[in-house]
Amino acid sequence: MARTLTFKIFRYNPYAADSTPFLQEYKVEETQRMNLFAALNYIRDELDPTLMFDFVCRAGICGSCGMLINGRPTLACRTLTGDLPEVIELLPLPYFKMLGDLSVDTGIWFRQMEENVESWIHTQKEFDPAAEEERMNNELANKIYESERCIECGCCIAGCATANVNPDFVGAAGLYRVGRFMMDPRDERNEEQWFELISTDEGVFGCIGMMACGDVCPKDLPLLEIMAFVRRKMSATALTK
Amino acid sequence: MYSENTELFPQASPGGGKSTIAGRKAKRALWTELISGVTGLLLSGFIFGHLILESLSVFGAEAYQTVADFMEKTLPLAQISAVVIPLLFLIHFIYAGRKIPGKLYERKRMLELGHSLKKSKNRWNQKAGEYTTLRRHFETSLWIWQVRTGMLVLALGAFHFVLVIWNIFTDMGINATAGIQAGVSGPRVESGLWLLYLFLGVAIVVHMSIGLYRLAVKWLADTWFDRKIAYVVFSILFWVYLILNFLGVAGLYRVMNGGLL
Ligand code: HEM
Ligand code: SF4
Ligand code: SF4
Ligand code: FES
C-alpha cells in the first residue's frame, strides 16, 4: 500500500536579501525501500529545482547528508522513509554555517576543531622519504583504524547542547579525534601536553554528560566510553604528578 | 617564542608543565568537575540516610523521638550534619551551578534541542533491528530537569537548613529544650510545612537520581558499570527514594497520631 508522504522542508537562502525562513510542503508517492536520498532527489528533479541539499556517497561514508529528520540529527542517505510516519519534517543541522535550505557547511567547524586539537602527528623526527616505513603492530593499527571511523557528519555536534552554546567546545568528535593521536606511538606529545589540551572546559570537562552524541552518532562510535576513559586518565595525570 | 604566558594566549608554550597558564587552566577545569561530582556524591550519601531515618516516622512519635535522640545525643551526628551538609550544599551549588549557561538564548537553545530530541521518539516509527536502530534520547531534557530541580532544592533547602539548625541548637524560644522533638515537628508539618517538604523531597530525589546516573556515565561508561546498568540501578533508586519521601512526609504529618501504622 503505497503511502503519499508529506515532506515539510525548511527553506531559507541566507544569501538572498529577501529570503525569510519557512517550511515548504511537498507530496511524494512512496516507493519500496525508498530512502531520503531518493525522495529528495525526486523533489528536486520533479517538483522544485531550487531545493538545496547535500549528498555525495549516498552510503553513509562521506558525512555530507546530516540533517534534522523529524527532530533528530542523522544521515538522510541511511534513513528509509518506511521508518518514518507520513509526515516528514526536514531541517538543516543546527549550529553549523548555513548555506541554504538543508545544506550546511560542517567543514568550517571541523577545520577549526582540527586546528584546536592539533590533529596531526607531532614529531621531531626528520622525515626521510627513502627510508622504509616503520612497522606498527597489527592490533594497534586496527585500534587506530577503528578510531578513524568518524565520518565528520556533525550529528554529534548538532545534537550536543553544550556544543550548541559553546563554539570552542571540541565536542565528542573532537575528543574522539584526540583519542586517535593519543594512541599513536608516532605522536610525541607528552602527558602534560595532552592534559593542557583536553582537561579543559573546551575539552572533556566542558561536556556535561547529556549523552546525545552517543545516541545520535550514525556510525555507532563509542563516544561516551572514550570520554569516560579520558576523564579518568586526565584525573590520574593530575592527581599522581 | 613567547617566554611569558598570558591568560589570552594559554597555548603559547604548550607542555610547559603544571605551572604554565594552560596547565593551571586545565587543572582548574578538572578540579571544578571533581568538586561538583564529589560534593554531589556526598550529598546523595547523606540523602540516602536522611530519607530512611525520616521515613521511620511512619511508626509514630516514639520511634521518631528515639531516632532523633540517638542522632543528637548518643552520636552528635545531627549536629555535625547541620554544619557539614550546608557547607557541602553551598560548595556544590557554586561548582555544579557553573555549568548552567549564563545567557537566556543559550538556555533556550538547550531547551529546544532537548525537546526536539526527546519528541523525535514519537515522530519515528522505526522497528528495532531494521537498517539502523534508533536509540531513544531524553537525557538532554533530564539535565535540564536537573538544573530546574537544583534551583528548587537551593531555595527550599536553604529554608529547611535554617529551620533545622535553629531547632537542633536552640530551644527556639518556645520549646522545653533544644533538639528535634516529635511534639514540635508533627504539628509544624501538619500545619502546612508538609507541602514544602513534599516539593523539596521530590526535587531532591529527581535531582539526585539524574545526577548519579550522569555521574556514572561520565566516569564509568567504558567499564562493566556501563550506561545500561547505571540507568537500571538509578531508576530503581529513584522509585525507592520517591516512595520513601512520601512515607516520610506522611509519617511526619501523622506522627502524633501514631504514625501511619
Ligand atoms: C543547592 C542546590 C543544588 C543545586 C543548585 C544543584 C545544581 C546542580 C547542577 C546544575 C548539577 C549539574 C552539574 C553538571 O552537570 O556538571 C548538579 C549535579 C549533581 N547534583 Fe546537585 N544541586 C543542588 C543540590 C544537590 C543535592 C542536595 C544533591 C544530593 C542529593 C545533589 C546531587 C547532585 C549530583 C549527584 C550531581 C551530579 C554531579 C555531576 O554530574 O558532576 N545536588 N547539581
Ligand atoms: S555527552 Fe552530552 S554534553 Fe557531552 S559531548 Fe555528548 S552530547 Fe555533548
Ligand atoms: S562522531 Fe559520529 S556523529 Fe560525530 S561526526 Fe563522527 S560520525 Fe558523525
Ligand atoms: S551522502 Fe554520504 S553520508 Fe549520506
Coordinates of C-alpha atoms and ligand atoms in Angstrom, one line a residue:
Chain A
M1 CA 0.0 0.0 0.0
A2 CA 1.9 3.0 -1.2
R3 CA 1.7 6.0 1.0
T4 CA 1.7 9.6 0.0
L5 CA 4.3 11.2 2.1
T6 CA 4.2 14.9 3.1
F7 CA 7.6 16.5 3.3
K8 CA 7.9 19.7 5.3
I9 CA 11.2 21.2 4.3
F10 CA 13.0 24.2 5.8
R11 CA 13.6 26.8 3.1
Y12 CA 15.9 29.7 3.5
N13 CA 18.6 31.2 1.5
P14 CA 20.9 33.3 3.6
Y15 CA 22.5 34.9 0.5
A16 CA 19.2 36.3 -0.8
A17 CA 18.3 39.6 0.8
D18 CA 14.5 38.9 0.5
S19 CA 14.6 35.3 1.9
T20 CA 12.9 34.5 5.1
P21 CA 12.8 31.0 6.7
F22 CA 9.7 28.9 6.2
L23 CA 8.5 25.3 5.9
Q24 CA 7.5 24.2 2.4
E25 CA 5.3 21.2 1.8
Y26 CA 5.9 18.6 -0.9
K27 CA 3.9 15.5 -1.6
V28 CA 5.8 12.4 -2.7
E29 CA 4.5 8.9 -3.6
E30 CA 6.4 6.4 -1.5
T31 CA 8.2 3.6 -3.4
Q32 CA 9.6 0.4 -2.0
R33 CA 12.6 0.8 0.3
M34 CA 12.8 4.5 -0.6
N35 CA 15.4 6.4 1.4
L36 CA 15.6 10.2 1.8
F37 CA 18.3 10.4 -0.8
A38 CA 15.8 9.1 -3.4
A39 CA 12.9 11.2 -2.0
L40 CA 14.9 14.5 -2.0
N41 CA 16.2 13.9 -5.5
Y42 CA 12.7 13.2 -6.7
I43 CA 11.6 16.5 -5.2
R44 CA 14.5 18.4 -6.8
D45 CA 14.1 16.7 -10.2
E46 CA 10.4 16.8 -10.5
L47 CA 8.9 19.4 -8.2
D48 CA 11.3 22.1 -7.3
P49 CA 14.8 22.6 -8.8
T50 CA 15.6 25.3 -6.3
L51 CA 15.8 23.0 -3.3
M52 CA 19.3 22.8 -1.8
F53 CA 20.7 19.8 0.0
D54 CA 23.9 17.7 0.0
F55 CA 24.7 14.1 -0.8
V56 CA 27.9 12.6 -2.1
C57 CA 28.3 9.0 -1.4
R58 CA 24.7 8.1 -0.5
A59 CA 26.1 5.2 1.5
G60 CA 26.9 6.6 5.0
I61 CA 30.5 7.2 4.2
C62 CA 31.1 10.9 3.3
G63 CA 29.1 12.5 6.1
S64 CA 27.7 15.3 4.0
C65 CA 23.9 14.5 4.3
G66 CA 23.4 15.1 8.0
M67 CA 20.1 16.8 8.8
L68 CA 17.4 17.0 11.4
I69 CA 14.9 14.4 10.4
N70 CA 11.7 14.6 12.5
G71 CA 13.7 16.3 15.2
R72 CA 16.8 14.0 15.2
P73 CA 20.2 14.7 13.7
T74 CA 21.1 11.8 11.4
L75 CA 22.2 10.8 7.9
A76 CA 19.5 11.3 5.3
C77 CA 21.0 8.7 2.9
R78 CA 20.7 6.0 5.6
T79 CA 17.2 6.8 6.6
L80 CA 14.4 4.9 5.0
T81 CA 11.0 6.6 4.6
G82 CA 9.5 3.4 5.8
D83 CA 10.9 4.2 9.2
L84 CA 9.1 7.4 9.3
P85 CA 5.4 8.4 9.6
E86 CA 3.6 10.0 6.7
V87 CA 4.7 13.5 7.7
I88 CA 8.4 14.0 7.5
E89 CA 9.9 17.3 8.7
L90 CA 13.4 18.1 7.4
L91 CA 15.5 20.9 9.0
P92 CA 19.2 21.6 8.4
L93 CA 21.6 20.7 11.2
P94 CA 21.6 23.5 13.8
Y95 CA 24.7 25.3 14.8
F96 CA 26.8 24.9 11.6
K97 CA 27.1 27.6 8.9
M98 CA 24.0 27.6 6.9
L99 CA 24.5 27.5 3.1
G100 CA 20.8 27.3 2.1
D101 CA 17.8 25.1 2.9
L102 CA 19.1 21.7 4.1
S103 CA 22.7 22.4 3.2
V104 CA 25.2 23.4 5.9
D105 CA 28.9 23.7 5.9
T106 CA 30.3 21.3 8.6
G107 CA 33.8 21.7 7.2
I108 CA 34.4 25.1 8.8
W109 CA 33.7 23.8 12.3
F110 CA 35.7 20.6 11.8
R111 CA 38.6 22.5 10.4
Q112 CA 38.6 24.8 13.4
M113 CA 38.4 21.8 15.8
E114 CA 41.3 20.1 14.0
E115 CA 43.4 23.2 14.5
N116 CA 42.3 23.4 18.1
V117 CA 43.2 19.9 19.0
E118 CA 46.2 20.0 16.6
S119 CA 45.0 17.0 14.7
W120 CA 48.3 15.9 13.3
I121 CA 51.3 13.8 14.4
H122 CA 53.7 15.8 16.4
T123 CA 57.2 14.6 15.9
Q124 CA 60.7 15.9 16.0
K125 CA 62.0 13.1 13.7
E126 CA 63.2 14.3 10.3
F127 CA 61.2 12.7 7.5
D128 CA 63.3 10.5 5.3
P129 CA 61.3 9.7 2.1
A130 CA 63.8 7.0 1.1
A131 CA 63.6 5.0 4.4
E132 CA 61.3 2.1 4.8
E133 CA 58.1 2.8 6.8
E134 CA 58.3 1.8 10.5
R135 CA 56.2 -1.1 11.3
M136 CA 53.3 -0.9 13.7
N137 CA 51.8 -3.9 15.4
N138 CA 48.6 -5.1 13.9
E139 CA 46.4 -4.8 16.9
L140 CA 47.3 -1.2 17.5
A141 CA 46.9 -0.4 13.8
N142 CA 43.4 -1.8 13.9
K143 CA 42.6 0.2 17.0
I144 CA 43.7 3.4 15.3
Y145 CA 41.7 2.4 12.2
E146 CA 38.7 2.0 14.4
S147 CA 39.1 5.4 15.9
E148 CA 39.2 6.9 12.4
R149 CA 35.7 5.7 11.5
C150 CA 34.2 9.1 12.3
I151 CA 32.9 10.5 9.1
E152 CA 32.6 14.1 10.3
C153 CA 28.9 14.2 9.7
G154 CA 28.5 16.7 12.6
C155 CA 25.4 14.9 14.0
C156 CA 27.1 14.6 17.5
I157 CA 27.9 18.3 17.4
A158 CA 24.4 19.5 16.2
G159 CA 22.8 17.2 18.8
C160 CA 25.0 18.3 21.7
A161 CA 23.5 21.1 23.8
T162 CA 26.9 22.1 25.1
A163 CA 28.5 22.4 21.6
N164 CA 25.4 24.4 20.6
V165 CA 26.2 27.1 23.1
N166 CA 30.0 26.9 23.3
P167 CA 31.7 27.4 20.0
D168 CA 35.1 26.5 21.4
F169 CA 33.9 23.1 22.8
V170 CA 35.6 20.4 20.7
G171 CA 32.7 18.0 21.2
A172 CA 32.6 14.3 21.1
A173 CA 34.1 14.2 17.6
G174 CA 37.0 16.3 18.7
L175 CA 37.7 14.2 21.8
Y176 CA 37.4 11.1 19.7
R177 CA 40.0 12.6 17.4
V178 CA 42.3 13.3 20.3
G179 CA 42.0 9.7 21.4
R180 CA 43.3 8.6 18.0
F181 CA 46.5 10.6 18.4
M182 CA 47.0 9.6 22.0
M183 CA 47.1 6.0 20.8
D184 CA 49.6 6.6 18.1
P185 CA 53.2 5.9 19.1
R186 CA 54.5 8.2 16.4
D187 CA 52.9 11.2 18.2
E188 CA 55.4 12.5 20.7
R189 CA 53.1 14.7 22.7
N190 CA 53.6 14.0 26.4
E191 CA 51.1 13.6 29.2
E192 CA 51.3 17.3 30.2
Q193 CA 50.6 18.4 26.7
W194 CA 47.6 16.1 26.4
F195 CA 46.5 17.4 29.8
E196 CA 46.7 21.0 28.8
L197 CA 44.9 20.2 25.6
I198 CA 41.8 18.3 26.8
S199 CA 41.4 18.6 30.5
T200 CA 39.7 22.0 29.9
D201 CA 36.3 23.5 29.6
E202 CA 36.8 23.3 25.8
G203 CA 37.8 19.7 26.1
V204 CA 36.4 16.9 28.1
F205 CA 35.3 18.9 31.2
G206 CA 33.1 21.1 29.1
C207 CA 30.9 18.1 28.5
I208 CA 28.1 17.9 30.9
G209 CA 27.2 14.3 30.1
M210 CA 23.9 14.6 28.3
M211 CA 24.7 11.7 26.1
A212 CA 23.1 12.9 22.9
C213 CA 26.4 12.5 21.0
G214 CA 26.5 8.8 21.6
D215 CA 22.8 8.4 20.9
V216 CA 22.8 10.1 17.5
C217 CA 26.1 9.1 16.1
P218 CA 25.2 7.2 12.8
K219 CA 28.4 5.2 13.0
D220 CA 27.6 4.0 16.5
L221 CA 31.0 5.1 17.7
P222 CA 31.7 4.6 21.4
L223 CA 31.8 8.3 22.2
L224 CA 30.7 8.2 25.8
E225 CA 33.1 5.3 26.5
I226 CA 36.0 7.2 25.2
M227 CA 35.1 10.3 27.2
A228 CA 34.8 8.3 30.4
F229 CA 38.3 6.9 29.7
V230 CA 39.7 10.3 29.0
R231 CA 38.2 11.8 32.2
R232 CA 39.8 9.1 34.3
K233 CA 43.1 9.4 32.5
M234 CA 43.2 13.2 33.0
S235 CA 42.4 12.9 36.7
A236 CA 45.1 10.3 37.1
T237 CA 47.6 12.6 35.4
A238 CA 46.7 15.5 37.6
L239 CA 46.5 13.5 40.9
T240 CA 49.7 11.5 40.5
K241 CA 52.0 14.2 39.3
Chain B
M1 CA 58.8 32.2 21.1
Y2 CA 56.7 33.5 23.9
S3 CA 58.5 33.4 27.2
E4 CA 55.7 34.9 29.1
N5 CA 52.3 33.1 29.4
T6 CA 49.2 35.1 29.4
E7 CA 45.6 34.2 30.0
L8 CA 44.9 35.3 26.4
F9 CA 47.4 33.0 24.8
P10 CA 47.4 30.0 27.1
Q11 CA 48.8 27.7 24.4
A12 CA 51.8 30.0 24.0
S13 CA 54.1 27.4 25.4
P14 CA 52.3 24.1 25.4
G15 CA 53.6 21.2 27.5
G16 CA 55.5 23.6 29.8
G17 CA 54.3 21.8 32.9
K18 CA 51.8 22.5 35.6
S19 CA 52.9 26.0 36.3
T20 CA 52.0 27.4 32.9
I21 CA 48.8 29.2 32.4
A22 CA 47.5 26.4 30.2
G23 CA 48.4 23.8 32.8
R24 CA 46.7 25.8 35.5
K25 CA 43.6 26.4 33.4
A26 CA 43.3 22.7 32.7
K27 CA 43.8 21.8 36.4
R28 CA 41.1 24.3 37.4
A29 CA 38.7 22.7 35.0
L30 CA 39.5 19.3 36.4
W31 CA 39.1 20.3 40.0
T32 CA 35.8 22.1 39.3
E33 CA 34.5 18.9 37.8
L34 CA 35.8 16.7 40.7
I35 CA 34.5 19.1 43.3
S36 CA 31.0 19.2 41.8
G37 CA 30.9 15.5 41.4
V38 CA 32.3 14.6 44.8
T39 CA 30.1 17.0 46.7
G40 CA 27.1 15.7 44.7
L41 CA 28.0 12.2 45.6
L42 CA 28.5 13.1 49.3
L43 CA 25.2 14.9 49.4
S44 CA 23.5 11.9 47.8
G45 CA 25.0 9.7 50.5
F46 CA 23.6 12.0 53.1
I47 CA 20.1 11.9 51.5
F48 CA 20.2 8.1 51.5
G49 CA 20.5 8.1 55.2
H50 CA 18.2 11.1 55.8
L51 CA 15.2 9.7 54.0
I52 CA 15.5 6.3 55.5
L53 CA 15.6 7.8 59.1
E54 CA 12.9 10.3 58.3
S55 CA 10.5 7.6 57.0
L56 CA 10.8 5.8 60.3
S57 CA 8.3 8.4 61.5
V58 CA 5.6 6.1 60.0
F59 CA 6.0 4.1 63.2
G60 CA 4.8 7.0 65.3
A61 CA 6.1 9.6 67.8
E62 CA 8.1 7.2 69.9
A63 CA 10.1 5.8 67.1
Y64 CA 10.7 9.3 65.7
Q65 CA 11.9 10.5 69.1
T66 CA 14.2 7.6 69.6
V67 CA 15.8 8.2 66.2
A68 CA 16.1 12.0 66.9
D69 CA 17.6 11.4 70.4
F70 CA 20.0 8.8 69.0
M71 CA 21.3 11.1 66.3
E72 CA 21.6 14.1 68.6
K73 CA 22.6 12.7 72.0
T74 CA 24.1 9.3 71.6
L75 CA 26.0 10.4 68.5
P76 CA 26.3 14.0 67.8
L77 CA 25.7 13.2 64.1
A78 CA 22.8 15.6 63.7
Q79 CA 24.9 18.5 64.9
I80 CA 27.8 17.5 62.7
S81 CA 25.5 17.2 59.7
A82 CA 23.9 20.5 60.4
V83 CA 27.2 22.2 59.9
V84 CA 28.8 20.0 57.2
I85 CA 25.8 19.5 54.9
P86 CA 25.0 23.2 54.4
L87 CA 28.7 23.7 53.6
L88 CA 28.7 20.9 51.1
F89 CA 25.4 22.2 49.7
L90 CA 27.0 25.7 49.2
I91 CA 30.1 24.3 47.6
H92 CA 28.1 22.0 45.3
F93 CA 25.8 24.9 44.3
I94 CA 28.8 27.1 43.4
Y95 CA 30.7 24.4 41.4
A96 CA 27.9 22.5 39.8
G97 CA 25.9 25.6 39.0
R98 CA 28.8 26.9 37.0
K99 CA 27.8 24.6 34.2
I100 CA 24.5 26.3 33.7
P101 CA 24.8 28.6 30.7
G102 CA 24.5 32.3 31.6
K103 CA 22.6 33.8 28.7
L104 CA 18.9 33.4 28.2
Y105 CA 19.2 32.4 24.5
E106 CA 21.7 29.7 25.4
R107 CA 19.3 28.2 27.8
K108 CA 16.5 28.4 25.3
R109 CA 18.6 26.8 22.7
M110 CA 19.5 23.9 25.0
L111 CA 15.8 23.5 25.9
E112 CA 14.7 23.5 22.3
L113 CA 17.3 20.9 21.3
G114 CA 16.5 18.7 24.2
H115 CA 12.8 18.9 23.4
S116 CA 13.4 18.1 19.7
L117 CA 15.4 15.0 20.5
K118 CA 13.0 13.8 23.1
K119 CA 9.9 14.3 21.0
S120 CA 11.6 12.7 18.0
K121 CA 10.8 9.3 19.5
N122 CA 7.1 9.7 18.6
R123 CA 7.9 11.1 15.2
W124 CA 9.8 8.0 14.0
N125 CA 8.3 4.5 13.7
Q126 CA 11.5 2.6 13.2
K127 CA 11.4 -1.0 14.3
A128 CA 14.4 -2.4 16.2
G129 CA 16.8 -4.4 14.1
E130 CA 16.0 -2.6 10.8
Y131 CA 18.7 -0.8 8.8
T132 CA 19.9 1.2 11.8
T133 CA 18.4 1.1 15.2
L134 CA 17.2 4.4 16.6
R135 CA 18.0 5.0 20.2
R136 CA 15.6 7.0 22.2
H137 CA 17.2 10.0 23.7
F138 CA 15.9 12.1 26.6
E139 CA 19.0 12.7 28.7
T140 CA 19.4 16.2 27.4
S141 CA 16.0 17.0 28.9
L142 CA 16.9 15.1 32.0
W143 CA 19.8 17.5 32.5
I144 CA 17.5 20.5 32.1
W145 CA 15.3 19.0 34.8
Q146 CA 18.3 18.5 37.0
V147 CA 19.0 22.2 36.7
R148 CA 15.4 23.1 37.5
T149 CA 15.1 20.8 40.5
G150 CA 18.6 22.0 41.7
M151 CA 17.2 25.6 41.8
L152 CA 14.2 24.4 43.8
V153 CA 16.4 22.5 46.2
L154 CA 18.5 25.6 46.6
A155 CA 15.5 27.7 47.6
L156 CA 13.6 25.2 49.7
G157 CA 16.7 23.5 51.2
A158 CA 18.1 26.8 52.5
F159 CA 14.8 27.4 54.4
H160 CA 15.0 23.8 55.7
F161 CA 18.5 24.3 56.9
V162 CA 17.7 27.5 58.8
L163 CA 14.7 25.8 60.5
V164 CA 16.6 22.7 61.4
I165 CA 19.7 24.4 62.7
W166 CA 17.6 26.7 64.8
N167 CA 15.8 23.6 66.1
I168 CA 18.8 21.4 66.8
F169 CA 20.9 24.0 68.5
T170 CA 18.4 26.2 70.4
D171 CA 15.0 25.8 72.1
M172 CA 13.7 28.3 69.6
G173 CA 12.3 30.4 72.4
I174 CA 9.2 28.2 72.7
N175 CA 10.3 24.6 73.3
A176 CA 11.3 22.9 76.5
T177 CA 14.8 22.0 75.3
A178 CA 17.0 22.3 72.3
G179 CA 16.7 19.4 69.7
I180 CA 14.2 17.8 67.4
Q181 CA 11.0 16.7 69.2
A182 CA 8.1 14.8 67.7
G183 CA 5.7 17.1 69.5
V184 CA 7.1 20.1 67.7
S185 CA 7.9 18.5 64.3
G186 CA 4.5 16.8 63.9
P187 CA 2.2 19.8 64.3
R188 CA 4.6 22.0 62.3
V189 CA 4.4 19.6 59.4
E190 CA 0.7 19.2 59.8
S191 CA 0.0 22.9 59.7
G192 CA 1.4 23.3 56.2
L193 CA 5.1 22.5 56.2
W194 CA 4.2 19.2 54.6
L195 CA 3.7 20.9 51.3
L196 CA 7.2 22.4 51.3
Y197 CA 8.8 19.1 52.3
L198 CA 6.9 17.2 49.6
F199 CA 8.3 19.6 46.9
L200 CA 11.7 19.6 48.5
G201 CA 11.8 15.8 48.7
V202 CA 10.6 15.2 45.2
A203 CA 13.0 17.8 43.8
I204 CA 15.9 16.2 45.6
V205 CA 15.1 12.7 44.6
V206 CA 14.7 13.7 40.9
H207 CA 17.9 15.8 41.0
M208 CA 19.9 13.1 42.8
S209 CA 18.9 10.2 40.6
I210 CA 19.6 12.1 37.4
G211 CA 22.9 13.3 38.9
L212 CA 24.1 9.9 39.9
Y213 CA 23.1 8.4 36.5
R214 CA 25.1 11.1 34.7
L215 CA 28.0 10.9 37.1
A216 CA 28.2 7.1 36.4
V217 CA 28.0 7.6 32.6
K218 CA 30.6 10.4 32.7
W219 CA 33.2 8.4 34.6
L220 CA 32.4 4.7 34.1
A221 CA 30.7 4.3 30.7
D222 CA 33.5 2.1 29.4
T223 CA 33.6 -0.2 32.5
W224 CA 31.2 -3.0 33.5
F225 CA 29.1 -0.4 35.2
D226 CA 28.0 0.9 31.8
R227 CA 25.2 3.2 30.8
K228 CA 22.5 0.5 30.6
I229 CA 23.3 -0.8 34.1
A230 CA 23.6 2.7 35.5
Y231 CA 20.2 3.5 34.0
V232 CA 18.5 0.5 35.7
V233 CA 20.2 1.0 39.0
F234 CA 19.3 4.7 39.3
S235 CA 15.8 4.2 38.0
I236 CA 15.2 1.7 40.9
L237 CA 16.9 4.1 43.3
F238 CA 14.6 6.9 42.0
W239 CA 11.4 5.0 42.7
V240 CA 12.5 3.6 46.1
Y241 CA 13.5 7.1 47.3
L242 CA 10.4 8.7 45.9
I243 CA 8.3 6.3 47.9
L244 CA 10.5 6.8 51.0
N245 CA 10.0 10.5 50.6
F246 CA 6.2 10.2 50.5
L247 CA 6.3 7.8 53.5
G248 CA 8.5 10.3 55.4
V249 CA 6.2 13.3 54.9
A250 CA 3.0 11.3 55.5
G251 CA 4.6 9.7 58.6
L252 CA 5.6 13.2 60.0
Y253 CA 2.1 14.5 59.2
R254 CA 0.6 11.8 61.4
V255 CA 3.4 11.4 63.8
M256 CA 1.5 12.5 66.9
N257 CA -1.4 10.2 66.0
G258 CA 0.6 7.0 65.9
G259 CA 2.1 7.5 62.5
L260 CA 0.7 5.6 59.5
L261 CA 0.6 2.2 61.2
Ligands
HEM1 C1 21.8 24.0 46.2 C2 21.0 23.2 45.5 C3 21.6 22.5 44.3 C4 21.8 23.0 43.0 C5 21.5 24.4 42.5 C6 22.4 21.9 42.3 C7 22.7 22.0 40.9 C8 23.3 21.0 40.2 C9 23.6 21.1 38.9 C10 23.4 22.3 37.9 C11 24.2 20.0 38.5 C12 24.8 19.6 37.1 C13 26.3 19.8 37.1 C14 26.9 19.2 35.9 O1 26.2 18.8 35.0 O2 28.1 19.2 35.8 C15 24.3 19.1 39.7 C16 24.8 17.9 39.7 C17 24.6 17.0 40.8 N1 24.0 17.2 42.0 FE1 23.2 19.0 42.5 N2 22.4 20.8 43.0 C18 21.9 21.1 44.3 C19 21.8 20.2 45.4 C20 22.1 18.9 45.3 C21 21.8 18.0 46.4 C22 21.1 18.3 47.7 C23 22.3 16.7 46.0 C24 22.2 15.4 46.7 C25 21.1 14.8 46.8 C26 22.8 16.9 44.7 C27 23.4 15.9 43.9 C28 24.0 16.1 42.7 C29 24.7 15.0 41.9 C30 24.9 13.6 42.4 C31 25.1 15.6 40.7 C32 25.9 15.0 39.6 C33 27.3 15.6 39.6 C34 27.9 15.6 38.2 O3 27.2 15.3 37.2 O4 29.1 16.0 38.2 N3 22.7 18.2 44.3 N4 23.7 19.8 40.7
SF4_2 S1 27.8 13.8 26.4 FE1 26.4 15.4 26.0 S2 27.5 17.3 26.6 FE2 29.0 15.7 26.3 S3 29.7 15.8 24.2 FE3 28.0 14.3 24.3 S4 26.1 15.4 23.8 FE4 27.7 16.9 24.4
SF4_3 S1 31.5 11.1 16.0 FE1 29.7 10.1 14.9 S2 28.1 11.7 14.9 FE2 30.1 12.7 15.4 S3 30.8 13.5 13.4 FE3 31.8 11.5 13.8 S4 30.4 10.0 12.8 FE4 29.3 11.9 12.9
FES4 S1 25.6 11.0 1.3 FE1 27.5 10.4 2.2 S2 26.9 10.0 4.3 FE2 25.0 10.4 3.3

